Amino acid sequence: MSLNLKGIKIKVHDMSLRDGMHPKRHQITIDQMKSIAQGLDQAGCPLIEVTHGDGLGGASVNYGFPAATDEEYLRAVIPLMKQAKVSALLLPGIGTVDHLKMAADCGVTTIRVATHCTEADVSEQHIALGRKMGLDTVGFLMMAHMIEPEQLIEQALLMESYGANCIYLTDSAGYMLPDDVTARIALARQKLKPETEIGFHGHHNLSMGVANSIAAVAAGARRIDCACGGMGAGAGNTPMEVFVAVCNRMGIETGVDVFKISDVAEDLVTPIMDFPVRIDRNSLTLGYAGVYSSFLLFARRAEAKYGIPARELLLELGRQKMVGGQEDMIEDLALTLARERGLLKANAA
Amino acid sequence: MKKIKCAIIGPGNIGTDLLYKLKRSQVLEPVWMVGVDPTSEGLARAREHGLKTTDKGVDGMLEHVKADGVQIAFDATSAYVHKENSDKLNKLGVMMIDLTPAAIGPYCVPPINLKEHAGKREMNVNMVTCGGQATIPMVYAVSRVQKVKYAEIIATVASKSVGPGTRKNIDEFTRTTSGAVAKIGGADEGKAIIVINPAEPPMIMRDTIHCLTLDTPRQKEIEESVRDMVAEVQKYVPGYRLVNGPVFDGNRVTSFMQVEGLGDFLPKYAGNLDIMTASATRTAEMFAEEILAGRLTLEAA
């Protein structure tokens, strides 16, 4: 492969304290947040996301109540940062502009407004406000594998028109292969304004996190989401320490110290995991069938409670084209299947 | 039988669906459709159904209100113009049913508090949001049995059924709905989440209602209360269905609903819009019945 990316500067964005909240059922403690964030800061990671796994305002029965509020996490972490900046995620429909204002007041410099890849127009009020407040404002298109590159770019252009200075194409299901990434990022680079940055957020469900992120850089992306220790939903995000090592070998400049970041992964992130975040039969299914990565734990719990295999639930959710946020439909589906199979106690239905 | 004459403001999808529902009513008769665009298809359709129309907004109808005996108006425009519309019509003694998120009048969720509003002679009632109409009855079904500390609703709607107004201000949906979940649903605290799904063919509206009770849920009573409430809503939205639940898990009580529309003008999957027009119609009918029975006289306000 004669890919020459030498000298390209990119910004890596850590996800372990936001996407990593999913495998932790949002129970990362304030102290754990602080120590991991400080480790990331010292390793040279320039941008760290700190929010409930489902973004600001995600605290709910549906997605899980966190160990502390978004505000408590942000106020604990931000003052400790020497060089790193902190971002927050917001999903319109879950969080509101009030949450955005709170996060800005806590000192986040970046707000990322996420919608399903076909629904960019619900982000107008949040993106416009972020930009007006002078924040680094990112439009984040989730489940980007579900539509063709041309349709996806129409949505990206909408977010750009609302004021986003950076657009992310997000492989929420860890479904994409490098060619899928190349096609989408390259077209975005071609159609968006030259000053609009492009980002890629991968999941490692098919072990493609690093390869897809390199493909994204080659096609013009300059921001790459990674999670230290790979701690994220599903089989996790692109592991930052591995990605940084690969970038070093290729001459892509991240500014992150490979040994320091691998120490953070090994000494701080891995020890707090409740289970190994890895490719098992269920997270593999997410990537294989194109299902939202955060559904993983919900499907496991539904399996334990209703006796329907998680893999079967995930496949059916994929077939029904469920989108991010529909976690409630996992228990609903498990109940329906369990009833059909006579697995429910008479009074439970 | 005598019918109460009504005006519909806003000849879009909601206004047109409302027109179809009002035409079936035993006590309501739609006589005016108000728009702002002379080329509006909705106005043309209303004329075909024998309604008078104006493209000059509410002002275009004001001078005819008395002569045509309009007593109830439905506002299916936007929050921005609702107050003005309402003030002008209230002055002429026309009561207003507000389908916008403006919410200047009290929230009305028919099976919970419609009778109370009619009794109080409210001149403006607000229909909350689609998610609110679909879920608040189920919160109330639990809170009338025992104390609910927290209620949370997740409304998932087909992308095609979400109009540009809602999209431009989706926060208004979350804010209004969560407020009404607490206030009308009877929970100490409310939260609302909306998810938009673009699947083809479009999915039928789904709603999940989680209630956290203060004490251990009294299962039998809650199950009965939920069943009764579903039957109550089905009187005006026949496609309102309990798919699963109530599920009891510790202090959590969860009901999984589906809302299929009647398919009058809007497609059946858009149960979210149908439940708004159906609730608004139900509300107007209750007021009309009171007027016809001589128990209620609307006065200029």
mmCIF file of N, CA and C in Angstrom, chain B residues 157-244:
data_model
loop_
_atom_site.group_PDB
_atom_site.id
_atom_site.type_symbol
_atom_site.label_atom_id
_atom_site.label_comp_id
_atom_site.label_asym_id
_atom_site.label_seq_id
_atom_site.Cartn_x
_atom_site.Cartn_y
_atom_site.Cartn_z
ATOM 1 N N VAL B 157 -41.559 8.357 16.657
ATOM 2 C CA VAL B 157 -42.476 8.686 15.571
ATOM 3 C C VAL B 157 -41.776 8.530 14.223
ATOM 4 N N ALA B 158 -42.575 8.272 13.203
ATOM 5 C CA ALA B 158 -42.030 8.140 11.859
ATOM 6 C C ALA B 158 -41.541 9.498 11.372
ATOM 7 N N SER B 159 -40.393 9.484 10.752
ATOM 8 C CA SER B 159 -39.795 10.717 10.249
ATOM 9 C C SER B 159 -40.784 11.510 9.394
ATOM 10 N N LYS B 160 -41.534 10.812 8.556
ATOM 11 C CA LYS B 160 -42.466 11.492 7.647
ATOM 12 C C LYS B 160 -43.600 12.201 8.374
ATOM 13 N N SER B 161 -43.813 11.855 9.634
ATOM 14 C CA SER B 161 -44.930 12.473 10.360
ATOM 15 C C SER B 161 -44.481 13.665 11.200
ATOM 16 N N VAL B 162 -43.209 14.028 11.093
ATOM 17 C CA VAL B 162 -42.715 15.154 11.893
ATOM 18 C C VAL B 162 -42.511 16.354 10.981
ATOM 19 N N GLY B 163 -43.319 17.381 11.192
ATOM 20 C CA GLY B 163 -43.294 18.544 10.302
ATOM 21 C C GLY B 163 -42.145 19.486 10.609
ATOM 22 N N PRO B 164 -41.950 20.461 9.726
ATOM 23 C CA PRO B 164 -40.832 21.391 9.884
ATOM 24 C C PRO B 164 -40.906 22.232 11.161
ATOM 25 N N GLY B 165 -42.106 22.545 11.624
ATOM 26 C CA GLY B 165 -42.242 23.347 12.844
ATOM 27 C C GLY B 165 -41.669 22.620 14.052
ATOM 28 N N THR B 166 -42.055 21.357 14.195
ATOM 29 C CA THR B 166 -41.552 20.538 15.298
ATOM 30 C C THR B 166 -40.040 20.383 15.202
ATOM 31 N N ARG B 167 -39.558 20.191 13.991
ATOM 32 C CA ARG B 167 -38.122 19.967 13.801
ATOM 33 C C ARG B 167 -37.298 21.197 14.173
ATOM 34 N N LYS B 168 -37.843 22.358 13.842
ATOM 35 C CA LYS B 168 -37.114 23.593 14.134
ATOM 36 C C LYS B 168 -37.028 23.855 15.629
ATOM 37 N N ASN B 169 -37.990 23.350 16.367
ATOM 38 C CA ASN B 169 -37.989 23.596 17.802
ATOM 39 C C ASN B 169 -38.349 22.326 18.561
ATOM 40 N N ILE B 170 -37.474 21.348 18.447
ATOM 41 C CA ILE B 170 -37.763 20.058 19.077
ATOM 42 C C ILE B 170 -37.680 20.172 20.597
ATOM 43 N N ASP B 171 -36.929 21.150 21.091
ATOM 44 C CA ASP B 171 -36.841 21.356 22.545
ATOM 45 C C ASP B 171 -38.208 21.685 23.137
ATOM 46 N N GLU B 172 -39.011 22.375 22.338
ATOM 47 C CA GLU B 172 -40.329 22.747 22.819
ATOM 48 C C GLU B 172 -41.149 21.484 23.114
ATOM 49 N N PHE B 173 -40.984 20.490 22.265
ATOM 50 C CA PHE B 173 -41.667 19.216 22.495
ATOM 51 C C PHE B 173 -41.225 18.605 23.822
ATOM 52 N N THR B 174 -39.908 18.497 24.014
ATOM 53 C CA THR B 174 -39.396 17.845 25.221
ATOM 54 C C THR B 174 -39.819 18.620 26.468
ATOM 55 N N ARG B 175 -39.704 19.933 26.392
ATOM 56 C CA ARG B 175 -40.017 20.763 27.543
ATOM 57 C C ARG B 175 -41.511 20.704 27.884
ATOM 58 N N THR B 176 -42.359 20.949 26.867
ATOM 59 C CA THR B 176 -43.809 20.966 27.115
ATOM 60 C C THR B 176 -44.279 19.607 27.598
ATOM 61 N N THR B 177 -43.819 18.554 26.938
ATOM 62 C CA THR B 177 -44.296 17.221 27.297
ATOM 63 C C THR B 177 -43.847 16.845 28.704
ATOM 64 N N SER B 178 -42.586 17.120 29.029
ATOM 65 C CA SER B 178 -42.137 16.720 30.363
ATOM 66 C C SER B 178 -42.878 17.499 31.440
ATOM 67 N N GLY B 179 -43.163 18.769 31.164
ATOM 68 C CA GLY B 179 -43.933 19.561 32.119
ATOM 69 C C GLY B 179 -45.323 18.979 32.347
ATOM 70 N N ALA B 180 -45.978 18.599 31.249
ATOM 71 C CA ALA B 180 -47.348 18.082 31.356
ATOM 72 C C ALA B 180 -47.383 16.667 31.930
ATOM 73 N N VAL B 181 -46.325 15.890 31.713
ATOM 74 C CA VAL B 181 -46.246 14.545 32.299
ATOM 75 C C VAL B 181 -46.339 14.668 33.820
ATOM 76 N N ALA B 182 -45.652 15.670 34.362
ATOM 77 C CA ALA B 182 -45.697 15.873 35.807
ATOM 78 C C ALA B 182 -47.035 16.493 36.214
ATOM 79 N N LYS B 183 -47.385 17.598 35.569
ATOM 80 C CA LYS B 183 -48.527 18.383 36.018
ATOM 81 C C LYS B 183 -49.863 17.653 35.811
ATOM 82 N N ILE B 184 -50.067 17.113 34.627
ATOM 83 C CA ILE B 184 -51.351 16.461 34.339
ATOM 84 C C ILE B 184 -51.275 14.964 34.645
ATOM 85 N N GLY B 185 -50.109 14.371 34.375
ATOM 86 C CA GLY B 185 -49.951 12.939 34.637
ATOM 87 C C GLY B 185 -49.960 12.631 36.126
ATOM 88 N N GLY B 186 -49.549 13.616 36.914
ATOM 89 C CA GLY B 186 -49.583 13.405 38.358
ATOM 90 C C GLY B 186 -48.307 12.812 38.924
ATOM 91 N N ALA B 187 -47.180 13.027 38.248
ATOM 92 C CA ALA B 187 -45.899 12.557 38.779
ATOM 93 C C ALA B 187 -45.173 13.734 39.427
ATOM 94 N N ASP B 188 -44.327 13.442 40.425
ATOM 95 C CA ASP B 188 -43.564 14.527 41.048
ATOM 96 C C ASP B 188 -42.620 15.164 40.042
ATOM 97 N N GLU B 189 -42.045 14.323 39.197
ATOM 98 C CA GLU B 189 -41.087 14.820 38.213
ATOM 99 C C GLU B 189 -41.376 14.125 36.883
ATOM 100 N N GLY B 190 -41.206 14.863 35.783
ATOM 101 C CA GLY B 190 -41.477 14.266 34.481
ATOM 102 C C GLY B 190 -40.309 14.436 33.533
ATOM 103 N N LYS B 191 -40.152 13.473 32.651
ATOM 104 C CA LYS B 191 -39.133 13.600 31.604
ATOM 105 C C LYS B 191 -39.719 13.073 30.309
ATOM 106 N N ALA B 192 -39.367 13.742 29.191
ATOM 107 C CA ALA B 192 -39.869 13.298 27.891
ATOM 108 C C ALA B 192 -38.725 13.216 26.900
ATOM 109 N N ILE B 193 -38.759 12.151 26.112
ATOM 110 C CA ILE B 193 -37.745 11.927 25.086
ATOM 111 C C ILE B 193 -38.482 11.682 23.777
ATOM 112 N N ILE B 194 -37.999 12.277 22.697
ATOM 113 C CA ILE B 194 -38.590 11.975 21.389
ATOM 114 C C ILE B 194 -37.521 11.417 20.467
ATOM 115 N N VAL B 195 -37.879 10.353 19.772
ATOM 116 C CA VAL B 195 -36.967 9.723 18.819
ATOM 117 C C VAL B 195 -37.671 9.706 17.466
ATOM 118 N N ILE B 196 -36.928 10.071 16.427
ATOM 119 C CA ILE B 196 -37.510 10.091 15.076
ATOM 120 C C ILE B 196 -36.877 8.968 14.269
ATOM 121 N N ASN B 197 -37.721 8.130 13.699
ATOM 122 C CA ASN B 197 -37.225 6.954 12.969
ATOM 123 C C ASN B 197 -37.625 7.054 11.494
ATOM 124 N N PRO B 198 -36.650 6.977 10.579
ATOM 125 C CA PRO B 198 -36.962 7.162 9.159
ATOM 126 C C PRO B 198 -37.269 5.868 8.391
ATOM 127 N N ALA B 199 -37.485 4.763 9.081
ATOM 128 C CA ALA B 199 -37.657 3.474 8.391
ATOM 129 C C ALA B 199 -38.775 3.552 7.350
ATOM 130 N N GLU B 200 -38.609 2.789 6.285
ATOM 131 C CA GLU B 200 -39.638 2.636 5.251
ATOM 132 C C GLU B 200 -40.021 1.170 5.178
ATOM 133 N N PRO B 201 -41.294 0.808 5.110
ATOM 134 C CA PRO B 201 -42.435 1.717 5.278
ATOM 135 C C PRO B 201 -42.420 2.349 6.664
ATOM 136 N N PRO B 202 -43.032 3.545 6.806
ATOM 137 C CA PRO B 202 -42.943 4.254 8.077
ATOM 138 C C PRO B 202 -43.506 3.437 9.237
ATOM 139 N N MET B 203 -42.832 3.530 10.373
ATOM 140 C CA MET B 203 -43.290 2.818 11.564
ATOM 141 C C MET B 203 -44.477 3.552 12.189
ATOM 142 N N ILE B 204 -45.345 2.764 12.808
ATOM 143 C CA ILE B 204 -46.479 3.340 13.536
ATOM 144 C C ILE B 204 -45.958 3.895 14.859
ATOM 145 N N MET B 205 -46.522 5.009 15.285
ATOM 146 C CA MET B 205 -46.041 5.636 16.528
ATOM 147 C C MET B 205 -45.973 4.635 17.684
ATOM 148 N N ARG B 206 -44.850 4.678 18.399
ATOM 149 C CA ARG B 206 -44.687 3.869 19.606
ATOM 150 C C ARG B 206 -44.431 4.797 20.793
ATOM 151 N N ASP B 207 -44.944 4.420 21.943
ATOM 152 C CA ASP B 207 -44.722 5.199 23.156
ATOM 153 C C ASP B 207 -44.437 4.261 24.312
ATOM 154 N N THR B 208 -43.394 4.579 25.045
ATOM 155 C CA THR B 208 -43.079 3.806 26.246
ATOM 156 C C THR B 208 -43.229 4.738 27.437
ATOM 157 N N ILE B 209 -43.908 4.241 28.461
ATOM 158 C CA ILE B 209 -44.160 5.056 29.648
ATOM 159 C C ILE B 209 -43.586 4.329 30.862
ATOM 160 N N HIS B 210 -42.580 4.959 31.475
ATOM 161 C CA HIS B 210 -42.002 4.407 32.703
ATOM 162 C C HIS B 210 -42.477 5.249 33.875
ATOM 163 N N CYS B 211 -42.984 4.592 34.896
ATOM 164 C CA CYS B 211 -43.307 5.291 36.144
ATOM 165 C C CYS B 211 -42.499 4.660 37.272
ATOM 166 N N LEU B 212 -41.911 5.491 38.109
ATOM 167 C CA LEU B 212 -41.261 4.994 39.322
ATOM 168 C C LEU B 212 -42.165 5.359 40.493
ATOM 169 N N THR B 213 -42.686 4.339 41.158
ATOM 170 C CA THR B 213 -43.611 4.600 42.257
ATOM 171 C C THR B 213 -42.835 4.767 43.556
ATOM 172 N N LEU B 214 -43.436 5.498 44.472
ATOM 173 C CA LEU B 214 -42.769 5.728 45.759
ATOM 174 C C LEU B 214 -42.685 4.408 46.536
ATOM 175 N N ASP B 215 -43.820 3.725 46.645
ATOM 176 C CA ASP B 215 -43.843 2.441 47.355
ATOM 177 C C ASP B 215 -43.959 1.316 46.338
ATOM 178 N N THR B 216 -43.874 0.091 46.836
ATOM 179 C CA THR B 216 -43.990 -1.072 45.949
ATOM 180 C C THR B 216 -45.276 -0.973 45.122
ATOM 181 N N PRO B 217 -45.176 -1.156 43.811
ATOM 182 C CA PRO B 217 -46.373 -1.007 42.972
ATOM 183 C C PRO B 217 -47.469 -2.017 43.351
ATOM 184 N N ARG B 218 -48.689 -1.531 43.417
ATOM 185 C CA ARG B 218 -49.824 -2.426 43.676
ATOM 186 C C ARG B 218 -50.296 -2.963 42.322
ATOM 187 N N GLN B 219 -49.732 -4.098 41.981
ATOM 188 C CA GLN B 219 -49.843 -4.623 40.616
ATOM 189 C C GLN B 219 -51.275 -4.759 40.121
ATOM 190 N N LYS B 220 -52.093 -5.417 40.908
ATOM 191 C CA LYS B 220 -53.453 -5.704 40.441
ATOM 192 C C LYS B 220 -54.227 -4.427 40.138
ATOM 193 N N GLU B 221 -54.107 -3.476 41.059
ATOM 194 C CA GLU B 221 -54.845 -2.220 40.871
ATOM 195 C C GLU B 221 -54.304 -1.441 39.666
ATOM 196 N N ILE B 222 -52.991 -1.461 39.508
ATOM 197 C CA ILE B 222 -52.405 -0.729 38.378
ATOM 198 C C ILE B 222 -52.809 -1.375 37.061
ATOM 199 N N GLU B 223 -52.759 -2.708 37.023
ATOM 200 C CA GLU B 223 -53.153 -3.393 35.783
ATOM 201 C C GLU B 223 -54.585 -3.030 35.396
ATOM 202 N N GLU B 224 -55.454 -3.004 36.389
ATOM 203 C CA GLU B 224 -56.850 -2.689 36.123
ATOM 204 C C GLU B 224 -57.016 -1.239 35.667
ATOM 205 N N SER B 225 -56.296 -0.349 36.357
ATOM 206 C CA SER B 225 -56.370 1.073 36.035
ATOM 207 C C SER B 225 -55.851 1.333 34.617
ATOM 208 N N VAL B 226 -54.765 0.650 34.256
ATOM 209 C CA VAL B 226 -54.198 0.815 32.919
ATOM 210 C C VAL B 226 -55.184 0.317 31.868
ATOM 211 N N ARG B 227 -55.770 -0.847 32.122
ATOM 212 C CA ARG B 227 -56.742 -1.395 31.162
ATOM 213 C C ARG B 227 -57.921 -0.442 30.971
ATOM 214 N N ASP B 228 -58.403 0.099 32.070
ATOM 215 C CA ASP B 228 -59.531 1.037 31.983
ATOM 216 C C ASP B 228 -59.154 2.276 31.178
ATOM 217 N N MET B 229 -57.949 2.758 31.413
ATOM 218 C CA MET B 229 -57.523 3.983 30.733
ATOM 219 C C MET B 229 -57.350 3.741 29.231
ATOM 220 N N VAL B 230 -56.796 2.593 28.884
ATOM 221 C CA VAL B 230 -56.655 2.275 27.459
ATOM 222 C C VAL B 230 -58.038 2.296 26.802
ATOM 223 N N ALA B 231 -59.009 1.703 27.469
ATOM 224 C CA ALA B 231 -60.370 1.658 26.917
ATOM 225 C C ALA B 231 -60.932 3.073 26.769
ATOM 226 N N GLU B 232 -60.613 3.926 27.729
ATOM 227 C CA GLU B 232 -61.086 5.306 27.707
ATOM 228 C C GLU B 232 -60.513 6.055 26.492
ATOM 229 N N VAL B 233 -59.221 5.897 26.250
ATOM 230 C CA VAL B 233 -58.585 6.578 25.108
ATOM 231 C C VAL B 233 -59.091 5.978 23.795
ATOM 232 N N GLN B 234 -59.329 4.675 23.809
ATOM 233 C CA GLN B 234 -59.800 4.029 22.574
ATOM 234 C C GLN B 234 -61.143 4.573 22.102
ATOM 235 N N LYS B 235 -61.876 5.206 23.008
ATOM 236 C CA LYS B 235 -63.166 5.783 22.602
ATOM 237 C C LYS B 235 -62.969 6.844 21.518
ATOM 238 N N TYR B 236 -61.846 7.561 21.569
ATOM 239 C CA TYR B 236 -61.628 8.570 20.513
ATOM 240 C C TYR B 236 -60.430 8.258 19.629
ATOM 241 N N VAL B 237 -59.558 7.342 20.067
ATOM 242 C CA VAL B 237 -58.460 6.864 19.205
ATOM 243 C C VAL B 237 -58.506 5.334 19.202
ATOM 244 N N PRO B 238 -59.294 4.747 18.292
ATOM 245 C CA PRO B 238 -59.474 3.289 18.323
ATOM 246 C C PRO B 238 -58.150 2.517 18.164
ATOM 247 N N GLY B 239 -57.162 3.136 17.550
ATOM 248 C CA GLY B 239 -55.884 2.444 17.328
ATOM 249 C C GLY B 239 -54.893 2.589 18.463
ATOM 250 N N TYR B 240 -55.371 2.963 19.649
ATOM 251 C CA TYR B 240 -54.511 3.106 20.839
ATOM 252 C C TYR B 240 -54.428 1.728 21.495
ATOM 253 N N ARG B 241 -53.219 1.169 21.541
ATOM 254 C CA ARG B 241 -53.107 -0.244 21.927
ATOM 255 C C ARG B 241 -51.949 -0.450 22.894
ATOM 256 N N LEU B 242 -52.218 -1.237 23.928
ATOM 257 C CA LEU B 242 -51.156 -1.643 24.865
ATOM 258 C C LEU B 242 -50.474 -2.870 24.266
ATOM 259 N N VAL B 243 -49.240 -2.696 23.794
ATOM 260 C CA VAL B 243 -48.537 -3.810 23.136
ATOM 261 C C VAL B 243 -47.954 -4.746 24.189
ATOM 262 N N ASN B 244 -47.313 -4.177 25.196
ATOM 263 C CA ASN B 244 -46.729 -4.966 26.279
ATOM 264 C C ASN B 244 -46.874 -4.220 27.590
#
